[in-house]
Amino acid sequence: MTGVATVKTALFNEAYHASYDYVSDYTAYTILKILKGEGLLSSGPAGEKEIIFRLGSTDANISLVQWALLFLEQQLFIRKTDRGNWEMTDKGEHWRDCGNPFPAVHVAPSLDLIRYAGTFWLKALQDEVEPRQVLFNRSGAGLWEHYFHNAHDLYAVHNQWAAEELADLMSGPCEVMELGTGFGSATRALLTEMRLRAKKLIRYTVTDASTLLAVKARRSLETELEPDKLIHKKLDLNDVPAGEGEHDFIFAVNVMHCADQPVRALSRLREHLKPGGSILLSECVRRDYRSKLQQEFIFSMLPDFREISTGSGDLTCFGLLRPEDWWEIMQAAGFGQVQVKVNEGPVRGAIITGTREK
């Protein structure tokens, strides 16, 4: 894999992988239950066109159905017959939620959000609801805050790995800008790691495309840092302003894949680094485009989580890239010393770093 190194980290251990697989099966179970509720697959095989028609999907949302079928196949809940139709497997027929095999790994925020998405997925396919409005209404907002939280073990590993890797890069006092701060869980992971290692901070800038979230994150972090060391800015990755080389580090966890044009956005962000400064991205990634990720069930309904053009209709996937894609993007954006690290075992995450050359 060009420019990509596999590294061992205790964060992605046996318990993590087993818990991730359980959540993936739970996602498949949720989707299959919706299909069966519409009279599909439980009484016999059905073709893709019939499934799309029976679900009432609009043309714009057909790819969501295609992804769902491929995901169910990957999780062994359905299979294709010799005639090219889909039928349920024994696993799909008999799978029951027996709970996470490693209960110490906290995955409830994932399950809660999956269940919630399952209540309106069909209506979203039919354009009867606007997914953003449902996902971020009063009921949904609380679920997101629990999802993007360091108590949610399935997600927190990406924050922690990024925090450890960035702390490794720090020497003297530094200025840091975080992209897409959101609810601030990645910020807290980094600040905790810096305190443990006695790393010094000159200034920390929290940014988000949402002014409301950036302000909220700043307020929630005021107890973590002195007021003069913490500032907030609105920053849209699709409209990054010119930079003045003011930061030692730029830091982002599961944010850059939301950019319409990541090469352009990263090229502009490079200007915000001091000469010799570094950017560090932590991203969920897929091994290849045949790999379907359970996160896509929820996130594919959001406009920032765009369909990836793979050049093949049987590889429908959304948002999350391959490790080698990030290596190529960073190179194209003009960064030097580009490195991409992925975890050992089933590929779940990547740490992507690059430097603004002096």
Tab-separated table of C-alpha atoms in Angstrom:
chain	number	residue	atom	x	y	z
A	1	MET	CA	0.000	0.000	0.000
A	2	THR	CA	1.764	3.143	-1.220
A	3	GLY	CA	2.847	5.473	1.573
A	4	VAL	CA	0.850	3.600	4.221
A	5	ALA	CA	2.293	1.843	7.274
A	6	THR	CA	0.506	-0.634	9.556
A	7	VAL	CA	1.216	-0.104	13.248
A	8	LYS	CA	0.232	-1.900	16.423
A	9	THR	CA	-1.775	0.072	18.966
A	10	ALA	CA	-3.459	-1.262	22.092
A	11	LEU	CA	-6.481	0.929	21.352
A	12	PHE	CA	-7.684	-1.355	18.549
A	13	ASN	CA	-7.611	-4.611	20.495
A	14	GLU	CA	-9.642	-7.829	20.353
A	15	ALA	CA	-12.454	-6.364	22.461
A	16	TYR	CA	-12.705	-3.308	20.213
A	17	HIS	CA	-12.884	-5.345	16.998
A	18	ALA	CA	-15.447	-7.785	18.427
A	19	SER	CA	-17.582	-4.886	19.646
A	20	TYR	CA	-17.341	-3.156	16.273
A	21	ASP	CA	-18.447	-6.382	14.561
A	22	TYR	CA	-21.383	-6.659	16.969
A	23	VAL	CA	-22.502	-3.116	16.143
A	24	SER	CA	-22.166	-3.930	12.435
A	25	ASP	CA	-24.440	-6.945	12.849
A	26	TYR	CA	-26.877	-4.848	14.874
A	27	THR	CA	-26.970	-2.352	11.994
A	28	ALA	CA	-27.676	-5.155	9.506
A	29	TYR	CA	-30.402	-6.485	11.798
A	30	THR	CA	-31.994	-3.030	11.921
A	31	ILE	CA	-32.006	-2.706	8.120
A	32	LEU	CA	-33.309	-6.227	7.541
A	33	LYS	CA	-36.118	-5.656	10.027
A	34	ILE	CA	-37.208	-2.620	7.961
A	35	LEU	CA	-37.187	-4.673	4.741
A	36	LYS	CA	-39.147	-7.504	6.348
A	37	GLY	CA	-41.629	-4.974	7.674
A	38	GLU	CA	-42.305	-4.042	4.044
A	39	GLY	CA	-42.898	-7.707	3.165
A	40	LEU	CA	-39.489	-8.159	1.537
A	41	LEU	CA	-37.197	-11.235	1.737
A	42	SER	CA	-39.135	-12.973	4.544
A	43	SER	CA	-41.336	-14.845	2.068
A	44	GLY	CA	-38.745	-15.515	-0.622
A	45	PRO	CA	-36.086	-13.974	-2.890
A	46	ALA	CA	-36.491	-10.514	-4.363
A	47	GLY	CA	-34.600	-8.628	-7.051
A	48	GLU	CA	-32.927	-5.264	-6.487
A	49	LYS	CA	-35.397	-3.416	-8.720
A	50	GLU	CA	-38.340	-4.964	-6.885
A	51	ILE	CA	-36.854	-4.001	-3.510
A	52	ILE	CA	-36.261	-0.419	-4.630
A	53	PHE	CA	-39.810	-0.201	-6.029
A	54	ARG	CA	-41.438	-1.734	-2.938
A	55	LEU	CA	-39.540	0.585	-0.623
A	56	GLY	CA	-40.708	3.575	-2.651
A	57	SER	CA	-37.207	5.035	-2.895
A	58	THR	CA	-36.793	8.177	-4.979
A	59	ASP	CA	-34.205	8.077	-7.760
A	60	ALA	CA	-31.833	10.261	-5.713
A	61	ASN	CA	-31.853	7.719	-2.865
A	62	ILE	CA	-31.464	4.489	-4.824
A	63	SER	CA	-27.781	4.349	-3.867
A	64	LEU	CA	-28.799	4.173	-0.185
A	65	VAL	CA	-30.796	1.023	-0.918
A	66	GLN	CA	-27.964	-0.447	-3.002
A	67	TRP	CA	-25.531	0.207	-0.158
A	68	ALA	CA	-27.916	-1.421	2.335
A	69	LEU	CA	-28.155	-4.608	0.241
A	70	LEU	CA	-24.385	-4.825	-0.159
A	71	PHE	CA	-23.931	-4.242	3.581
A	72	LEU	CA	-26.424	-6.992	4.410
A	73	GLU	CA	-24.549	-9.309	2.061
A	74	GLN	CA	-21.221	-8.413	3.658
A	75	GLN	CA	-22.622	-9.181	7.126
A	76	LEU	CA	-23.962	-12.501	5.769
A	77	PHE	CA	-27.600	-11.601	6.445
A	78	ILE	CA	-28.564	-12.041	2.767
A	79	ARG	CA	-27.016	-13.628	-0.332
A	80	LYS	CA	-27.582	-13.625	-4.072
A	81	THR	CA	-29.274	-16.581	-5.734
A	82	ASP	CA	-28.120	-18.062	-9.017
A	83	ARG	CA	-30.719	-15.859	-10.706
A	84	GLY	CA	-29.249	-12.689	-9.171
A	85	ASN	CA	-32.019	-12.111	-6.641
A	86	TRP	CA	-31.503	-11.515	-2.931
A	87	GLU	CA	-32.568	-14.042	-0.296
A	88	MET	CA	-32.189	-14.258	3.451
A	89	THR	CA	-29.519	-16.491	4.991
A	90	ASP	CA	-29.817	-18.550	8.170
A	91	LYS	CA	-27.970	-15.770	9.973
A	92	GLY	CA	-30.425	-13.178	8.733
A	93	GLU	CA	-33.344	-15.394	9.742
A	94	HIS	CA	-32.121	-16.246	13.218
A	95	TRP	CA	-29.807	-13.435	14.412
A	96	ARG	CA	-30.855	-12.126	17.789
A	97	ASP	CA	-29.406	-9.283	19.821
A	98	CYS	CA	-27.503	-11.120	22.546
A	99	GLY	CA	-25.549	-8.009	23.533
A	100	ASN	CA	-21.961	-6.938	23.071
A	101	PRO	CA	-19.571	-9.875	23.642
A	102	PHE	CA	-17.302	-7.450	25.529
A	103	PRO	CA	-19.700	-5.431	27.730
A	104	ALA	CA	-16.812	-3.368	29.121
A	105	VAL	CA	-16.574	-1.712	25.677
A	106	HIS	CA	-19.263	0.954	25.789
A	107	VAL	CA	-21.176	0.916	22.493
A	108	ALA	CA	-24.651	2.038	23.638
A	109	PRO	CA	-24.355	5.471	21.910
A	110	SER	CA	-23.869	3.694	18.557
A	111	LEU	CA	-26.833	1.396	19.148
A	112	ASP	CA	-29.055	4.280	20.251
A	113	LEU	CA	-28.269	6.284	17.105
A	114	ILE	CA	-28.730	3.245	14.844
A	115	ARG	CA	-32.134	2.508	16.392
A	116	TYR	CA	-33.137	6.146	15.991
A	117	ALA	CA	-32.037	6.242	12.336
A	118	GLY	CA	-34.002	3.050	11.740
A	119	THR	CA	-37.234	4.771	12.766
A	120	PHE	CA	-37.123	7.150	9.787
A	121	TRP	CA	-34.744	5.547	7.242
A	122	LEU	CA	-37.631	4.377	5.064
A	123	LYS	CA	-39.264	7.814	5.093
A	124	ALA	CA	-35.898	9.354	4.210
A	125	LEU	CA	-35.658	7.045	1.176
A	126	GLN	CA	-39.077	8.283	0.096
A	127	ASP	CA	-38.164	11.952	0.719
A	128	GLU	CA	-40.976	12.185	3.252
A	129	VAL	CA	-38.589	13.580	5.875
A	130	GLU	CA	-35.455	15.719	5.704
A	131	PRO	CA	-32.867	13.582	7.557
A	132	ARG	CA	-30.891	16.525	8.934
A	133	GLN	CA	-33.977	17.926	10.610
A	134	VAL	CA	-34.760	14.596	12.281
A	135	LEU	CA	-31.173	13.727	13.179
A	136	PHE	CA	-30.528	17.114	14.743
A	137	ASN	CA	-33.875	17.833	16.365
A	138	ARG	CA	-34.204	17.827	20.141
A	139	SER	CA	-34.296	14.010	20.293
A	140	GLY	CA	-31.398	13.536	17.878
A	141	ALA	CA	-29.061	16.214	19.255
A	142	GLY	CA	-28.651	14.418	22.565
A	143	LEU	CA	-27.854	11.153	20.795
A	144	TRP	CA	-25.099	12.870	18.769
A	145	GLU	CA	-23.564	14.370	21.886
A	146	HIS	CA	-23.375	10.914	23.460
A	147	TYR	CA	-22.017	9.455	20.215
A	148	PHE	CA	-19.179	11.982	19.918
A	149	HIS	CA	-18.085	11.520	23.520
A	150	ASN	CA	-14.999	9.972	25.065
A	151	ALA	CA	-17.199	7.633	27.106
A	152	HIS	CA	-18.288	6.053	23.799
A	153	ASP	CA	-15.481	3.546	23.363
A	154	LEU	CA	-16.251	2.730	19.761
A	155	TYR	CA	-15.603	6.353	18.770
A	156	ALA	CA	-13.188	7.540	21.466
A	157	VAL	CA	-10.281	5.462	20.158
A	158	HIS	CA	-9.964	7.842	17.209
A	159	ASN	CA	-9.713	10.811	19.582
A	160	GLN	CA	-7.211	9.077	21.839
A	161	TRP	CA	-4.970	7.812	19.051
A	162	ALA	CA	-4.859	11.300	17.554
A	163	ALA	CA	-4.083	12.837	20.947
A	164	GLU	CA	-1.200	10.453	21.583
A	165	GLU	CA	0.256	10.924	18.112
A	166	LEU	CA	0.041	14.725	18.250
A	167	ALA	CA	1.566	14.840	21.733
A	168	ASP	CA	4.466	12.803	20.333
A	169	LEU	CA	5.123	15.586	17.806
A	170	MET	CA	5.144	18.406	20.366
A	171	SER	CA	8.419	19.711	21.762
A	172	GLY	CA	8.235	23.289	23.053
A	173	PRO	CA	5.190	25.495	23.728
A	174	CYS	CA	2.883	25.478	20.714
A	175	GLU	CA	-0.164	26.970	19.048
A	176	VAL	CA	-2.859	24.513	17.935
A	177	MET	CA	-5.913	24.940	15.712
A	178	GLU	CA	-8.567	22.230	15.751
A	179	LEU	CA	-10.940	21.715	12.831
A	180	GLY	CA	-14.561	20.697	13.312
A	181	THR	CA	-14.382	20.807	17.104
A	182	GLY	CA	-18.058	19.853	17.426
A	183	PHE	CA	-18.831	18.775	20.985
A	184	GLY	CA	-15.160	18.982	22.009
A	185	SER	CA	-14.348	15.331	22.757
A	186	ALA	CA	-11.173	15.309	20.632
A	187	THR	CA	-10.106	18.565	22.302
A	188	ARG	CA	-10.479	17.048	25.759
A	189	ALA	CA	-8.540	13.942	24.763
A	190	LEU	CA	-5.659	16.081	23.479
A	191	LEU	CA	-5.597	18.459	26.457
A	192	THR	CA	-5.609	15.507	28.855
A	193	GLU	CA	-2.727	13.868	27.002
A	194	MET	CA	-0.792	17.147	27.007
A	195	ARG	CA	-1.240	17.532	30.767
A	196	LEU	CA	-0.065	13.978	31.369
A	197	ARG	CA	3.110	14.733	29.413
A	198	ALA	CA	3.559	18.287	30.736
A	199	LYS	CA	3.289	19.751	27.221
A	200	LYS	CA	2.960	23.538	27.094
A	201	LEU	CA	0.297	25.376	25.129
A	202	ILE	CA	0.477	28.980	23.946
A	203	ARG	CA	-2.997	29.144	22.392
A	204	TYR	CA	-5.730	26.729	21.325
A	205	THR	CA	-8.183	27.711	18.584
A	206	VAL	CA	-11.427	25.753	18.280
A	207	THR	CA	-13.198	25.988	14.927
A	208	ASP	CA	-16.355	24.616	13.378
A	209	ALA	CA	-18.513	25.339	10.351
A	210	SER	CA	-21.279	25.998	12.870
A	211	THR	CA	-20.748	29.201	14.855
A	212	LEU	CA	-23.115	27.802	17.487
A	213	LEU	CA	-20.993	24.659	17.961
A	214	ALA	CA	-17.723	26.619	18.006
A	215	VAL	CA	-19.060	28.957	20.705
A	216	LYS	CA	-20.556	26.045	22.656
A	217	ALA	CA	-17.269	24.135	22.502
A	218	ARG	CA	-15.345	27.171	23.701
A	219	ARG	CA	-17.679	27.636	26.665
A	220	SER	CA	-17.528	23.960	27.616
A	221	LEU	CA	-13.720	24.076	27.506
A	222	GLU	CA	-13.271	27.227	29.585
A	223	THR	CA	-12.549	25.147	32.689
A	224	GLU	CA	-9.827	23.294	30.785
A	225	LEU	CA	-7.753	26.326	29.723
A	226	GLU	CA	-7.043	29.892	30.787
A	227	PRO	CA	-9.330	32.353	28.907
A	228	ASP	CA	-6.450	34.010	27.062
A	229	LYS	CA	-5.305	30.638	25.674
A	230	LEU	CA	-8.660	29.609	24.187
A	231	ILE	CA	-10.330	31.258	21.194
A	232	HIS	CA	-13.010	30.175	18.735
A	233	LYS	CA	-13.638	30.823	15.052
A	234	LYS	CA	-16.152	29.789	12.447
A	235	LEU	CA	-14.314	27.867	9.725
A	236	ASP	CA	-15.968	26.191	6.761
A	237	LEU	CA	-13.742	23.583	5.097
A	238	ASN	CA	-15.319	24.484	1.760
A	239	ASP	CA	-14.288	28.123	2.133
A	240	VAL	CA	-10.987	28.195	4.036
A	241	PRO	CA	-9.638	31.767	4.192
A	242	ALA	CA	-6.034	32.642	3.412
A	243	GLY	CA	-3.677	31.834	6.271
A	244	GLU	CA	-0.811	33.739	7.819
A	245	GLY	CA	1.330	30.883	9.093
A	246	GLU	CA	0.166	31.283	12.662
A	247	HIS	CA	-0.128	27.696	14.005
A	248	ASP	CA	2.393	25.015	14.924
A	249	PHE	CA	-0.205	22.275	14.544
A	250	ILE	CA	-3.566	21.739	12.892
A	251	PHE	CA	-5.584	18.905	14.356
A	252	ALA	CA	-8.811	17.205	13.221
A	253	VAL	CA	-10.658	13.995	14.056
A	254	ASN	CA	-13.112	12.630	11.467
A	255	VAL	CA	-13.611	16.011	9.837
A	256	MET	CA	-11.683	16.314	6.578
A	257	HIS	CA	-13.759	13.741	4.692
A	258	CYS	CA	-16.613	16.295	4.882
A	259	ALA	CA	-14.798	18.741	2.595
A	260	ASP	CA	-16.208	18.989	-0.938
A	261	GLN	CA	-12.665	19.289	-2.291
A	262	PRO	CA	-10.230	17.961	0.342
A	263	VAL	CA	-7.124	18.747	-1.738
A	264	ARG	CA	-8.157	22.387	-2.101
A	265	ALA	CA	-9.151	22.665	1.571
A	266	LEU	CA	-5.912	21.109	2.806
A	267	SER	CA	-3.849	23.268	0.473
A	268	ARG	CA	-5.433	26.386	2.012
A	269	LEU	CA	-5.059	24.997	5.532
A	270	ARG	CA	-1.350	24.472	4.879
A	271	GLU	CA	-1.021	28.274	4.711
A	272	HIS	CA	-2.218	28.473	8.334
A	273	LEU	CA	0.792	26.484	9.530
A	274	LYS	CA	4.114	28.029	10.455
A	275	PRO	CA	6.990	26.841	8.259
A	276	GLY	CA	7.884	23.415	9.645
A	277	GLY	CA	4.441	23.097	11.269
A	278	SER	CA	2.399	19.917	10.952
A	279	ILE	CA	-1.164	18.841	10.359
A	280	LEU	CA	-2.536	15.666	11.961
A	281	LEU	CA	-5.776	14.060	10.868
A	282	SER	CA	-7.473	11.090	12.499
A	283	GLU	CA	-9.950	9.434	10.152
A	284	CYS	CA	-12.155	6.377	10.078
A	285	VAL	CA	-11.129	4.532	6.925
A	286	ARG	CA	-12.142	1.493	4.882
A	287	ARG	CA	-9.775	-1.243	3.725
A	288	ASP	CA	-11.129	-0.984	0.181
A	289	TYR	CA	-14.290	0.114	-1.586
A	290	ARG	CA	-15.847	-3.330	-1.210
A	291	SER	CA	-15.814	-2.794	2.560
A	292	LYS	CA	-19.089	-1.372	3.835
A	293	LEU	CA	-18.930	0.372	7.218
A	294	GLN	CA	-21.780	0.412	9.711
A	295	GLN	CA	-21.333	4.191	10.155
A	296	GLU	CA	-22.558	4.685	6.589
A	297	PHE	CA	-26.105	3.636	7.515
A	298	ILE	CA	-26.566	6.835	9.504
A	299	PHE	CA	-24.120	9.241	7.911
A	300	SER	CA	-25.044	8.536	4.275
A	301	MET	CA	-28.284	10.421	4.877
A	302	LEU	CA	-26.317	13.628	5.517
A	303	PRO	CA	-25.250	15.866	2.600
A	304	ASP	CA	-21.610	16.159	3.771
A	305	PHE	CA	-21.267	12.369	3.579
A	306	ARG	CA	-21.257	12.135	-0.180
A	307	GLU	CA	-21.305	9.037	-2.342
A	308	ILE	CA	-17.794	8.041	-3.376
A	309	SER	CA	-17.265	7.568	-7.087
A	310	THR	CA	-15.594	4.160	-7.374
A	311	GLY	CA	-16.230	3.582	-11.057
A	312	SER	CA	-18.257	0.449	-10.354
A	313	GLY	CA	-21.927	0.210	-9.438
A	314	ASP	CA	-21.383	-2.759	-7.111
A	315	LEU	CA	-19.051	-0.756	-4.843
A	316	THR	CA	-21.534	1.830	-3.540
A	317	CYS	CA	-20.091	3.562	-0.484
A	318	PHE	CA	-20.158	6.928	1.233
A	319	GLY	CA	-17.848	9.449	2.849
A	320	LEU	CA	-15.006	7.437	4.331
A	321	LEU	CA	-11.918	6.921	2.190
A	322	ARG	CA	-9.113	4.359	1.964
A	323	PRO	CA	-5.726	5.013	3.612
A	324	GLU	CA	-3.986	5.337	0.250
A	325	ASP	CA	-6.533	7.956	-0.814
A	326	TRP	CA	-5.407	10.145	2.101
A	327	TRP	CA	-1.743	9.712	1.164
A	328	GLU	CA	-2.501	10.900	-2.375
A	329	ILE	CA	-4.664	13.807	-1.147
A	330	MET	CA	-1.958	15.041	1.220
A	331	GLN	CA	0.669	14.837	-1.495
A	332	ALA	CA	-1.554	16.730	-3.928
A	333	ALA	CA	-2.203	19.412	-1.285
A	334	GLY	CA	1.524	20.181	-1.146
A	335	PHE	CA	2.474	18.707	2.230
A	336	GLY	CA	5.906	17.264	2.824
A	337	GLN	CA	6.873	14.263	4.971
A	338	VAL	CA	3.455	12.724	4.468
A	339	GLN	CA	2.774	9.660	6.607
A	340	VAL	CA	-0.325	7.503	6.897
A	341	LYS	CA	-0.577	4.953	9.704
A	342	VAL	CA	-3.349	2.378	9.998
A	343	ASN	CA	-4.097	0.064	12.885
A	344	GLU	CA	-3.050	-3.569	12.801
A	345	GLY	CA	-5.852	-6.068	12.196
A	346	PRO	CA	-9.138	-5.099	10.518
A	347	VAL	CA	-8.531	-1.562	9.281
A	348	ARG	CA	-10.630	0.883	11.320
A	349	GLY	CA	-8.671	4.124	11.574
A	350	ALA	CA	-5.779	6.099	10.167
A	351	ILE	CA	-3.478	8.835	11.417
A	352	ILE	CA	-2.458	11.133	8.572
A	353	THR	CA	0.331	13.666	9.017
A	354	GLY	CA	2.110	16.154	6.812
A	355	THR	CA	4.418	19.149	7.197
A	356	ARG	CA	4.572	22.608	5.698
A	357	GLU	CA	8.046	22.705	4.282
A	358	LYS	CA	10.337	25.493	5.556
